[in-house]
Structure formats: structure tokens, C-alpha cells
Amino acid sequence: MRSDVIKVIDSHIHLDFSEFDARREQLIAQMRKLGLVNAVIPGVSSESWDRTTEVAKQYQCHYGLGIHPWYCNQDWQVGVAALERHILSRNKELSLVAIGECGLDGFYRDNWQWQLPCFEAHLVLAQRYQLPIIVHSVKAHNEVLALLKRYPLDRGGVIHGFYGGSELAKRYLDLGFKLGIGHLLLDEKAKKLPEAIVNLPLTSFVIETDLAMVSDLQKYPFADKINGSSLILHLLIEKIANLQKKTNVLVSEQVFQNTLQLFDL
Ligand SMILES: [Zn+2]
């Protein structure tokens, strides 16, 4: 790593997906060279948790375990019971740092009746085992907020891939949550999020790539595509710094601290 490279943690990256099998090694090496010092891999379904754990161990990353709303089905209770066994057997396993990815997705109405109790069960486990939670909240903010109020969490969590205005952001922040800021901030058409970021304290954010597919890489301007810049995480820092009229170094340090604190790394 060059000494002038800004150190970053990716708070949400699906490195365990089999999509990456052929080039995981190369991708991680590249990201590390660009300043990535750690990453949190959120597990998405009970079938894939073993791989999540393995990949995290192999590449010295941290991970979460949960049932993503897209993977929620009528067997959710079996999954949640398995999740609790995983947590109990982690045996002071320090790499497991969160419950999730879990949450609600209003675009997926077909399994909605299972998404709700499944997310509720994740909230119960997060509080019982004092772990922060990684929340996927899409087209379901009212429902997510209502559940977060009903199940207050000592360790809070992160609303990953947050998109919304300052009003919505504040409702999550008031509940002790952080906002996971990803590529939507770099979308010129997405106006609400930059406006919100101007007005929120710097302690509110963590950053993420949410990389899930090899084809996602095209969305992400890596070093070879953008002059002098590097990882999407650096572009996010730069954008937050511009919006808040602060320096990149200050923003990167605070966001780094936020991530350490959120996951107790
Ligand atoms: Zn995700």
C-alpha cells in the first residue's frame, strides 16, 4: 500500500458470492493495494453462511449472518434457529460482528408475509446476543422504523445502501443507527441523498461498495478507469467531503472510526 493511500473499510461487500470465485483473490489484492484494510461480508441465506464464514476467514475480513429479504421463504423459522446455533457456536469467534443482512424489501411482495416475522426474529437475536444489525430497507421504511422502535437495540446497526432525505435519515439516526452510503451518492440524478448528507453529522456514516456480482465492477470506477482516483470508497469519501466542506482526510478518518465503533472491530 502506498503511504499516501487513504485507508478504508468496506462496510458491506458480498465477497462470498460464487460469482467472485474466479477472481476473488485478484479483486481483494487490488482493493487492498488501493487502501482497503478490512471489509464486512454480510451473509444472506442459511445455505451460504458456511461460505461467508470461510471467505471471511481466508481473507481476514469480518462478517455478518442473516437472511436477506430476497431469500426469505416459508422455512424462515428453520433458518433463524440455525442462525442462533451459529451465534452460540461462534465460540468467541471475533470475526462474526453482526446480524444480517436482513430487513424488508417492499419490491418483493410475494414473500412479504414471511419477511416481517423473519426480520423481527433477527432483531430479537441482535438484542439477545448484543450484536449490531445490518438492515436492507427498500420501499419499506415505515415498516422498518416501526419494528426498530418496537425492538430497541443496544448496539444499533446500519441501514445499508441508504437512500433518502434528511428527515428519513434523522429518524434512523435517532434510533442509534448509522447510514451505509454507497454508489447511489455518486449518481448525479439522485438529488435527495447529497442534500441530506450536507446536514447530517459526520458520525452518521459508514461507506460501502455493496459489490455483489462481477458485472457490478463496471459500475465501480476502479483505478484503471479513473485518473488518480481509486476505489469507489475513495470517491464516496471525496463526495461526502465536498458536500460537508471538509477535507478528505478528516472525513476518511471519521468514517473509519464510525465503522470500527459500529462493529466493534
Ligand atoms: Zn447487500
PDB file of C-alpha atoms and ligand atoms in Angstrom:
ATOM      1  CA  MET A   1       0.000   0.000   0.000  1.00  0.00           C
ATOM      2  CA  ARG A   2       1.404   3.422  -0.857  1.00  0.00           C
ATOM      3  CA  SER A   3       1.699   5.637   2.184  1.00  0.00           C
ATOM      4  CA  ASP A   4      -0.493   8.342   0.639  1.00  0.00           C
ATOM      5  CA  VAL A   5      -3.347   5.904   0.008  1.00  0.00           C
ATOM      6  CA  ILE A   6      -6.336   6.630   2.227  1.00  0.00           C
ATOM      7  CA  LYS A   7      -7.237   3.647   4.377  1.00  0.00           C
ATOM      8  CA  VAL A   8     -10.819   2.451   4.060  1.00  0.00           C
ATOM      9  CA  ILE A   9     -13.143  -0.255   5.369  1.00  0.00           C
ATOM     10  CA  ASP A  10     -15.882  -1.601   3.123  1.00  0.00           C
ATOM     11  CA  SER A  11     -18.838  -1.980   5.486  1.00  0.00           C
ATOM     12  CA  HIS A  12     -20.854  -4.076   3.025  1.00  0.00           C
ATOM     13  CA  ILE A  13     -19.456  -6.282   0.284  1.00  0.00           C
ATOM     14  CA  HIS A  14     -20.694  -9.695  -0.857  1.00  0.00           C
ATOM     15  CA  LEU A  15     -17.297 -11.229  -1.437  1.00  0.00           C
ATOM     16  CA  ASP A  16     -18.663 -14.667  -0.564  1.00  0.00           C
ATOM     17  CA  PHE A  17     -20.871 -14.851  -3.666  1.00  0.00           C
ATOM     18  CA  SER A  18     -19.760 -17.620  -6.017  1.00  0.00           C
ATOM     19  CA  GLU A  19     -19.770 -15.021  -8.801  1.00  0.00           C
ATOM     20  CA  PHE A  20     -16.396 -13.946  -7.445  1.00  0.00           C
ATOM     21  CA  ASP A  21     -14.858 -17.427  -7.261  1.00  0.00           C
ATOM     22  CA  ALA A  22     -12.723 -16.995 -10.347  1.00  0.00           C
ATOM     23  CA  ARG A  23     -11.349 -13.604  -9.427  1.00  0.00           C
ATOM     24  CA  ARG A  24     -11.822 -13.096  -5.691  1.00  0.00           C
ATOM     25  CA  GLU A  25      -8.118 -13.344  -4.967  1.00  0.00           C
ATOM     26  CA  GLN A  26      -7.260 -10.773  -7.624  1.00  0.00           C
ATOM     27  CA  LEU A  27     -10.081  -8.434  -6.641  1.00  0.00           C
ATOM     28  CA  ILE A  28      -9.170  -8.424  -2.957  1.00  0.00           C
ATOM     29  CA  ALA A  29      -5.484  -7.948  -3.735  1.00  0.00           C
ATOM     30  CA  GLN A  30      -6.356  -4.992  -5.941  1.00  0.00           C
ATOM     31  CA  MET A  31      -8.620  -3.443  -3.325  1.00  0.00           C
ATOM     32  CA  ARG A  32      -6.011  -3.924  -0.610  1.00  0.00           C
ATOM     33  CA  LYS A  33      -3.430  -2.171  -2.738  1.00  0.00           C
ATOM     34  CA  LEU A  34      -5.846   0.740  -3.051  1.00  0.00           C
ATOM     35  CA  GLY A  35      -6.218   1.118   0.706  1.00  0.00           C
ATOM     36  CA  LEU A  36      -8.821  -1.427   1.787  1.00  0.00           C
ATOM     37  CA  VAL A  37      -7.823  -2.597   5.255  1.00  0.00           C
ATOM     38  CA  ASN A  38     -10.933  -4.515   6.209  1.00  0.00           C
ATOM     39  CA  ALA A  39     -14.387  -5.470   4.982  1.00  0.00           C
ATOM     40  CA  VAL A  40     -17.636  -6.759   6.430  1.00  0.00           C
ATOM     41  CA  ILE A  41     -19.239  -9.552   4.408  1.00  0.00           C
ATOM     42  CA  PRO A  42     -22.967  -9.824   5.150  1.00  0.00           C
ATOM     43  CA  GLY A  43     -24.312 -13.375   4.815  1.00  0.00           C
ATOM     44  CA  VAL A  44     -27.642 -13.558   3.006  1.00  0.00           C
ATOM     45  CA  SER A  45     -29.060 -17.086   3.361  1.00  0.00           C
ATOM     46  CA  SER A  46     -28.543 -20.114   5.567  1.00  0.00           C
ATOM     47  CA  GLU A  47     -27.336 -22.109   2.548  1.00  0.00           C
ATOM     48  CA  SER A  48     -24.462 -19.698   2.021  1.00  0.00           C
ATOM     49  CA  TRP A  49     -23.359 -18.953   5.609  1.00  0.00           C
ATOM     50  CA  ASP A  50     -20.601 -21.581   5.559  1.00  0.00           C
ATOM     51  CA  ARG A  51     -19.109 -19.935   2.502  1.00  0.00           C
ATOM     52  CA  THR A  52     -19.487 -16.479   4.083  1.00  0.00           C
ATOM     53  CA  THR A  53     -17.559 -17.703   7.115  1.00  0.00           C
ATOM     54  CA  GLU A  54     -14.883 -19.411   5.018  1.00  0.00           C
ATOM     55  CA  VAL A  55     -14.267 -16.452   2.725  1.00  0.00           C
ATOM     56  CA  ALA A  56     -14.129 -14.058   5.670  1.00  0.00           C
ATOM     57  CA  LYS A  57     -11.577 -16.259   7.434  1.00  0.00           C
ATOM     58  CA  GLN A  58      -9.491 -16.844   4.343  1.00  0.00           C
ATOM     59  CA  TYR A  59      -9.171 -13.131   3.589  1.00  0.00           C
ATOM     60  CA  GLN A  60      -9.131 -11.843   7.188  1.00  0.00           C
ATOM     61  CA  CYS A  61     -12.410  -9.984   6.848  1.00  0.00           C
ATOM     62  CA  HIS A  62     -15.307  -9.731   9.263  1.00  0.00           C
ATOM     63  CA  TYR A  63     -18.799 -10.977   8.545  1.00  0.00           C
ATOM     64  CA  GLY A  64     -22.451 -10.967   9.494  1.00  0.00           C
ATOM     65  CA  LEU A  65     -25.017 -13.747   9.214  1.00  0.00           C
ATOM     66  CA  GLY A  66     -28.635 -13.246   8.322  1.00  0.00           C
ATOM     67  CA  ILE A  67     -31.484 -13.971   5.966  1.00  0.00           C
ATOM     68  CA  HIS A  68     -31.812 -11.290   3.312  1.00  0.00           C
ATOM     69  CA  PRO A  69     -35.468 -10.483   2.469  1.00  0.00           C
ATOM     70  CA  TRP A  70     -34.992 -11.838  -1.059  1.00  0.00           C
ATOM     71  CA  TYR A  71     -34.048 -15.220   0.414  1.00  0.00           C
ATOM     72  CA  CYS A  72     -36.847 -15.331   2.939  1.00  0.00           C
ATOM     73  CA  ASN A  73     -39.340 -18.155   2.465  1.00  0.00           C
ATOM     74  CA  GLN A  74     -41.789 -20.305   4.397  1.00  0.00           C
ATOM     75  CA  ASP A  75     -38.858 -22.042   6.122  1.00  0.00           C
ATOM     76  CA  TRP A  76     -37.614 -18.836   7.726  1.00  0.00           C
ATOM     77  CA  GLN A  77     -38.007 -20.287  11.230  1.00  0.00           C
ATOM     78  CA  VAL A  78     -35.622 -23.115  10.418  1.00  0.00           C
ATOM     79  CA  GLY A  79     -33.145 -20.520   9.162  1.00  0.00           C
ATOM     80  CA  VAL A  80     -33.471 -18.363  12.262  1.00  0.00           C
ATOM     81  CA  ALA A  81     -32.962 -21.390  14.538  1.00  0.00           C
ATOM     82  CA  ALA A  82     -29.815 -22.227  12.557  1.00  0.00           C
ATOM     83  CA  LEU A  83     -28.699 -18.624  12.882  1.00  0.00           C
ATOM     84  CA  GLU A  84     -28.985 -18.794  16.653  1.00  0.00           C
ATOM     85  CA  ARG A  85     -26.945 -22.025  16.669  1.00  0.00           C
ATOM     86  CA  HIS A  86     -24.270 -20.320  14.576  1.00  0.00           C
ATOM     87  CA  ILE A  87     -24.109 -17.419  17.006  1.00  0.00           C
ATOM     88  CA  LEU A  88     -23.940 -19.743  20.002  1.00  0.00           C
ATOM     89  CA  SER A  89     -21.236 -21.884  18.463  1.00  0.00           C
ATOM     90  CA  ARG A  90     -19.123 -18.970  17.332  1.00  0.00           C
ATOM     91  CA  ASN A  91     -17.012 -19.730  20.375  1.00  0.00           C
ATOM     92  CA  LYS A  92     -15.687 -16.266  20.902  1.00  0.00           C
ATOM     93  CA  GLU A  93     -15.317 -16.123  17.136  1.00  0.00           C
ATOM     94  CA  LEU A  94     -14.402 -12.489  16.800  1.00  0.00           C
ATOM     95  CA  SER A  95     -14.903 -12.287  13.062  1.00  0.00           C
ATOM     96  CA  LEU A  96     -18.680 -12.578  13.382  1.00  0.00           C
ATOM     97  CA  VAL A  97     -19.523  -8.966  14.088  1.00  0.00           C
ATOM     98  CA  ALA A  98     -23.174  -8.504  13.100  1.00  0.00           C
ATOM     99  CA  ILE A  99     -26.571  -9.993  12.429  1.00  0.00           C
ATOM    100  CA  GLY A 100     -27.523  -9.519   8.796  1.00  0.00           C
ATOM    101  CA  GLU A 101     -28.062  -8.855   6.072  1.00  0.00           C
ATOM    102  CA  CYS A 102     -31.740  -8.856   6.907  1.00  0.00           C
ATOM    103  CA  GLY A 103     -34.654  -6.474   6.609  1.00  0.00           C
ATOM    104  CA  LEU A 104     -37.638  -5.703   4.432  1.00  0.00           C
ATOM    105  CA  ASP A 105     -37.996  -5.172   0.709  1.00  0.00           C
ATOM    106  CA  GLY A 106     -41.311  -3.762  -0.470  1.00  0.00           C
ATOM    107  CA  PHE A 107     -40.498  -4.609  -4.080  1.00  0.00           C
ATOM    108  CA  TYR A 108     -40.706  -8.292  -3.154  1.00  0.00           C
ATOM    109  CA  ARG A 109     -44.348  -8.625  -2.228  1.00  0.00           C
ATOM    110  CA  ASP A 110     -44.535 -12.371  -2.917  1.00  0.00           C
ATOM    111  CA  ASN A 111     -42.816 -13.322   0.320  1.00  0.00           C
ATOM    112  CA  TRP A 112     -43.853 -10.281   2.347  1.00  0.00           C
ATOM    113  CA  GLN A 113     -45.784 -12.378   4.884  1.00  0.00           C
ATOM    114  CA  TRP A 114     -42.519 -14.142   5.818  1.00  0.00           C
ATOM    115  CA  GLN A 115     -40.252 -11.115   5.560  1.00  0.00           C
ATOM    116  CA  LEU A 116     -41.914  -9.400   8.526  1.00  0.00           C
ATOM    117  CA  PRO A 117     -41.635 -12.158  11.177  1.00  0.00           C
ATOM    118  CA  CYS A 118     -38.209 -13.140   9.857  1.00  0.00           C
ATOM    119  CA  PHE A 119     -36.847  -9.619  10.294  1.00  0.00           C
ATOM    120  CA  GLU A 120     -38.468  -9.418  13.733  1.00  0.00           C
ATOM    121  CA  ALA A 121     -36.676 -12.616  14.751  1.00  0.00           C
ATOM    122  CA  HIS A 122     -33.344 -11.115  13.608  1.00  0.00           C
ATOM    123  CA  LEU A 123     -33.982  -8.058  15.793  1.00  0.00           C
ATOM    124  CA  VAL A 124     -34.630 -10.299  18.790  1.00  0.00           C
ATOM    125  CA  LEU A 125     -31.356 -12.170  18.199  1.00  0.00           C
ATOM    126  CA  ALA A 126     -29.407  -8.939  17.735  1.00  0.00           C
ATOM    127  CA  GLN A 127     -30.521  -7.721  21.140  1.00  0.00           C
ATOM    128  CA  ARG A 128     -30.171 -11.108  22.827  1.00  0.00           C
ATOM    129  CA  TYR A 129     -26.575 -11.536  21.650  1.00  0.00           C
ATOM    130  CA  GLN A 130     -25.677  -7.840  21.708  1.00  0.00           C
ATOM    131  CA  LEU A 131     -24.729  -7.588  18.060  1.00  0.00           C
ATOM    132  CA  PRO A 132     -25.343  -4.716  15.658  1.00  0.00           C
ATOM    133  CA  ILE A 133     -27.689  -5.402  12.756  1.00  0.00           C
ATOM    134  CA  ILE A 134     -27.172  -4.839   9.011  1.00  0.00           C
ATOM    135  CA  VAL A 135     -30.514  -3.768   7.565  1.00  0.00           C
ATOM    136  CA  HIS A 136     -31.735  -3.867   3.982  1.00  0.00           C
ATOM    137  CA  SER A 137     -34.602  -1.369   3.889  1.00  0.00           C
ATOM    138  CA  VAL A 138     -36.105  -0.849   0.456  1.00  0.00           C
ATOM    139  CA  LYS A 139     -39.569   0.568  -0.142  1.00  0.00           C
ATOM    140  CA  ALA A 140     -40.388  -0.325   3.463  1.00  0.00           C
ATOM    141  CA  HIS A 141     -39.057   2.497   5.646  1.00  0.00           C
ATOM    142  CA  ASN A 142     -42.234   2.893   7.691  1.00  0.00           C
ATOM    143  CA  GLU A 143     -42.399  -0.805   8.472  1.00  0.00           C
ATOM    144  CA  VAL A 144     -38.683  -0.993   9.275  1.00  0.00           C
ATOM    145  CA  LEU A 145     -38.851   2.069  11.518  1.00  0.00           C
ATOM    146  CA  ALA A 146     -41.897   0.699  13.352  1.00  0.00           C
ATOM    147  CA  LEU A 147     -40.067  -2.577  14.054  1.00  0.00           C
ATOM    148  CA  LEU A 148     -36.856  -0.829  15.117  1.00  0.00           C
ATOM    149  CA  LYS A 149     -38.920   1.167  17.601  1.00  0.00           C
ATOM    150  CA  ARG A 150     -40.619  -1.934  18.917  1.00  0.00           C
ATOM    151  CA  TYR A 151     -37.288  -3.757  19.317  1.00  0.00           C
ATOM    152  CA  PRO A 152     -34.753  -1.225  20.571  1.00  0.00           C
ATOM    153  CA  LEU A 153     -31.175  -2.434  20.070  1.00  0.00           C
ATOM    154  CA  ASP A 154     -28.340  -1.520  22.428  1.00  0.00           C
ATOM    155  CA  ARG A 155     -25.790  -1.960  19.661  1.00  0.00           C
ATOM    156  CA  GLY A 156     -27.873  -0.308  16.920  1.00  0.00           C
ATOM    157  CA  GLY A 157     -26.877  -1.102  13.379  1.00  0.00           C
ATOM    158  CA  VAL A 158     -26.651   0.210   9.875  1.00  0.00           C
ATOM    159  CA  ILE A 159     -29.249   0.997   7.232  1.00  0.00           C
ATOM    160  CA  HIS A 160     -27.195  -0.232   4.331  1.00  0.00           C
ATOM    161  CA  GLY A 161     -27.444   1.361   0.876  1.00  0.00           C
ATOM    162  CA  PHE A 162     -29.355   4.218   2.446  1.00  0.00           C
ATOM    163  CA  TYR A 163     -31.251   6.434   0.091  1.00  0.00           C
ATOM    164  CA  GLY A 164     -33.439   9.250   1.380  1.00  0.00           C
ATOM    165  CA  GLY A 165     -33.638  12.815   2.619  1.00  0.00           C
ATOM    166  CA  SER A 166     -32.532  14.264   5.956  1.00  0.00           C
ATOM    167  CA  GLU A 167     -35.961  13.747   7.511  1.00  0.00           C
ATOM    168  CA  LEU A 168     -35.828   9.997   6.978  1.00  0.00           C
ATOM    169  CA  ALA A 169     -32.133   9.872   7.861  1.00  0.00           C
ATOM    170  CA  LYS A 170     -32.780  11.547  11.201  1.00  0.00           C
ATOM    171  CA  ARG A 171     -35.466   9.034  12.097  1.00  0.00           C
ATOM    172  CA  TYR A 172     -32.897   6.247  11.742  1.00  0.00           C
ATOM    173  CA  LEU A 173     -30.133   8.195  13.480  1.00  0.00           C
ATOM    174  CA  ASP A 174     -32.441   8.861  16.442  1.00  0.00           C
ATOM    175  CA  LEU A 175     -32.758   5.100  16.885  1.00  0.00           C
ATOM    176  CA  GLY A 176     -28.982   4.746  17.115  1.00  0.00           C
ATOM    177  CA  PHE A 177     -28.446   3.603  13.542  1.00  0.00           C
ATOM    178  CA  LYS A 178     -25.779   4.605  11.075  1.00  0.00           C
ATOM    179  CA  LEU A 179     -26.342   5.096   7.363  1.00  0.00           C
ATOM    180  CA  GLY A 180     -24.465   2.929   4.874  1.00  0.00           C
ATOM    181  CA  ILE A 181     -23.574   5.217   1.987  1.00  0.00           C
ATOM    182  CA  GLY A 182     -22.912   3.551  -1.346  1.00  0.00           C
ATOM    183  CA  HIS A 183     -22.842   4.169  -5.072  1.00  0.00           C
ATOM    184  CA  LEU A 184     -26.203   5.981  -5.103  1.00  0.00           C
ATOM    185  CA  LEU A 185     -24.371   9.005  -3.744  1.00  0.00           C
ATOM    186  CA  LEU A 186     -22.354   9.088  -6.958  1.00  0.00           C
ATOM    187  CA  ASP A 187     -25.455   9.048  -9.146  1.00  0.00           C
ATOM    188  CA  GLU A 188     -25.907  12.565 -10.479  1.00  0.00           C
ATOM    189  CA  LYS A 189     -29.658  12.052 -10.802  1.00  0.00           C
ATOM    190  CA  ALA A 190     -30.083  11.132  -7.147  1.00  0.00           C
ATOM    191  CA  LYS A 191     -30.549  14.529  -5.502  1.00  0.00           C
ATOM    192  CA  LYS A 192     -32.088  13.720  -2.128  1.00  0.00           C
ATOM    193  CA  LEU A 193     -29.139  11.880  -0.644  1.00  0.00           C
ATOM    194  CA  PRO A 194     -26.470  14.572  -1.219  1.00  0.00           C
ATOM    195  CA  GLU A 195     -28.856  17.148   0.235  1.00  0.00           C
ATOM    196  CA  ALA A 196     -29.277  15.005   3.333  1.00  0.00           C
ATOM    197  CA  ILE A 197     -25.541  14.480   3.736  1.00  0.00           C
ATOM    198  CA  VAL A 198     -24.891  18.215   3.850  1.00  0.00           C
ATOM    199  CA  ASN A 199     -26.984  18.474   7.008  1.00  0.00           C
ATOM    200  CA  LEU A 200     -26.037  15.352   8.944  1.00  0.00           C
ATOM    201  CA  PRO A 201     -23.203  14.891  11.442  1.00  0.00           C
ATOM    202  CA  LEU A 202     -20.166  13.060  10.112  1.00  0.00           C
ATOM    203  CA  THR A 203     -20.658  10.432  12.807  1.00  0.00           C
ATOM    204  CA  SER A 204     -23.743   9.240  10.874  1.00  0.00           C
ATOM    205  CA  PHE A 205     -21.995   7.449   8.016  1.00  0.00           C
ATOM    206  CA  VAL A 206     -20.204   4.315   7.047  1.00  0.00           C
ATOM    207  CA  ILE A 207     -19.335   3.576   3.424  1.00  0.00           C
ATOM    208  CA  GLU A 208     -19.883   0.507   1.279  1.00  0.00           C
ATOM    209  CA  THR A 209     -19.478  -0.870  -2.238  1.00  0.00           C
ATOM    210  CA  ASP A 210     -22.255  -3.494  -1.908  1.00  0.00           C
ATOM    211  CA  LEU A 211     -20.352  -5.353  -4.590  1.00  0.00           C
ATOM    212  CA  ALA A 212     -22.344  -8.497  -5.382  1.00  0.00           C
ATOM    213  CA  MET A 213     -21.532  -9.504  -8.952  1.00  0.00           C
ATOM    214  CA  VAL A 214     -18.593  -9.402 -11.277  1.00  0.00           C
ATOM    215  CA  SER A 215     -20.699  -7.294 -13.634  1.00  0.00           C
ATOM    216  CA  ASP A 216     -21.122  -4.790 -10.782  1.00  0.00           C
ATOM    217  CA  LEU A 217     -17.487  -3.942 -11.241  1.00  0.00           C
ATOM    218  CA  GLN A 218     -18.402  -1.962 -14.337  1.00  0.00           C
ATOM    219  CA  LYS A 219     -20.396   0.423 -12.149  1.00  0.00           C
ATOM    220  CA  TYR A 220     -17.380   0.951  -9.973  1.00  0.00           C
ATOM    221  CA  PRO A 221     -14.657   3.226 -11.194  1.00  0.00           C
ATOM    222  CA  PHE A 222     -11.508   1.400 -10.187  1.00  0.00           C
ATOM    223  CA  ALA A 223      -8.031   2.789 -10.565  1.00  0.00           C
ATOM    224  CA  ASP A 224      -7.576   1.883 -14.194  1.00  0.00           C
ATOM    225  CA  LYS A 225     -10.717   3.713 -15.192  1.00  0.00           C
ATOM    226  CA  ILE A 226     -10.405   6.957 -13.282  1.00  0.00           C
ATOM    227  CA  ASN A 227      -7.239   9.028 -13.270  1.00  0.00           C
ATOM    228  CA  GLY A 228      -5.581   9.367  -9.932  1.00  0.00           C
ATOM    229  CA  SER A 229      -8.589   8.078  -8.081  1.00  0.00           C
ATOM    230  CA  SER A 230      -9.011   4.532  -6.945  1.00  0.00           C
ATOM    231  CA  LEU A 231     -11.755   2.718  -5.209  1.00  0.00           C
ATOM    232  CA  ILE A 232     -15.433   3.652  -5.102  1.00  0.00           C
ATOM    233  CA  LEU A 233     -14.885   4.062  -1.354  1.00  0.00           C
ATOM    234  CA  HIS A 234     -12.482   6.915  -2.041  1.00  0.00           C
ATOM    235  CA  LEU A 235     -14.958   8.549  -4.392  1.00  0.00           C
ATOM    236  CA  LEU A 236     -17.576   8.331  -1.658  1.00  0.00           C
ATOM    237  CA  ILE A 237     -15.222   9.979   0.828  1.00  0.00           C
ATOM    238  CA  GLU A 238     -14.433  12.703  -1.666  1.00  0.00           C
ATOM    239  CA  LYS A 239     -18.123  13.329  -2.327  1.00  0.00           C
ATOM    240  CA  ILE A 240     -19.003  13.451   1.381  1.00  0.00           C
ATOM    241  CA  ALA A 241     -16.050  15.797   1.979  1.00  0.00           C
ATOM    242  CA  ASN A 242     -17.207  18.112  -0.803  1.00  0.00           C
ATOM    243  CA  LEU A 243     -20.764  18.172   0.495  1.00  0.00           C
ATOM    244  CA  GLN A 244     -19.677  18.841   4.060  1.00  0.00           C
ATOM    245  CA  LYS A 245     -16.876  21.218   3.053  1.00  0.00           C
ATOM    246  CA  LYS A 246     -14.315  19.169   4.954  1.00  0.00           C
ATOM    247  CA  THR A 247     -11.049  17.561   3.925  1.00  0.00           C
ATOM    248  CA  ASN A 248     -10.860  14.012   2.548  1.00  0.00           C
ATOM    249  CA  VAL A 249      -8.522  13.042   5.366  1.00  0.00           C
ATOM    250  CA  LEU A 250     -10.870  14.255   8.072  1.00  0.00           C
ATOM    251  CA  VAL A 251     -13.862  12.514   6.505  1.00  0.00           C
ATOM    252  CA  SER A 252     -11.996   9.256   5.907  1.00  0.00           C
ATOM    253  CA  GLU A 253     -10.730   9.167   9.491  1.00  0.00           C
ATOM    254  CA  GLN A 254     -14.161   9.803  10.991  1.00  0.00           C
ATOM    255  CA  VAL A 255     -15.903   7.305   8.728  1.00  0.00           C
ATOM    256  CA  PHE A 256     -13.200   4.744   9.565  1.00  0.00           C
ATOM    257  CA  GLN A 257     -13.805   5.329  13.280  1.00  0.00           C
ATOM    258  CA  ASN A 258     -17.576   5.069  12.780  1.00  0.00           C
ATOM    259  CA  THR A 259     -17.120   1.644  11.210  1.00  0.00           C
ATOM    260  CA  LEU A 260     -14.790   0.404  13.959  1.00  0.00           C
ATOM    261  CA  GLN A 261     -17.241   1.601  16.561  1.00  0.00           C
ATOM    262  CA  LEU A 262     -20.357   0.184  14.854  1.00  0.00           C
ATOM    263  CA  PHE A 263     -18.941  -3.333  14.508  1.00  0.00           C
ATOM    264  CA  ASP A 264     -16.582  -3.137  17.489  1.00  0.00           C
ATOM    265  CA  LEU A 265     -13.650  -4.125  15.242  1.00  0.00           C
TER     266      LEU A 265
HETATM  267 ZN    ZN B   1     -26.175  -6.430   0.419  1.00  0.00          ZN
END
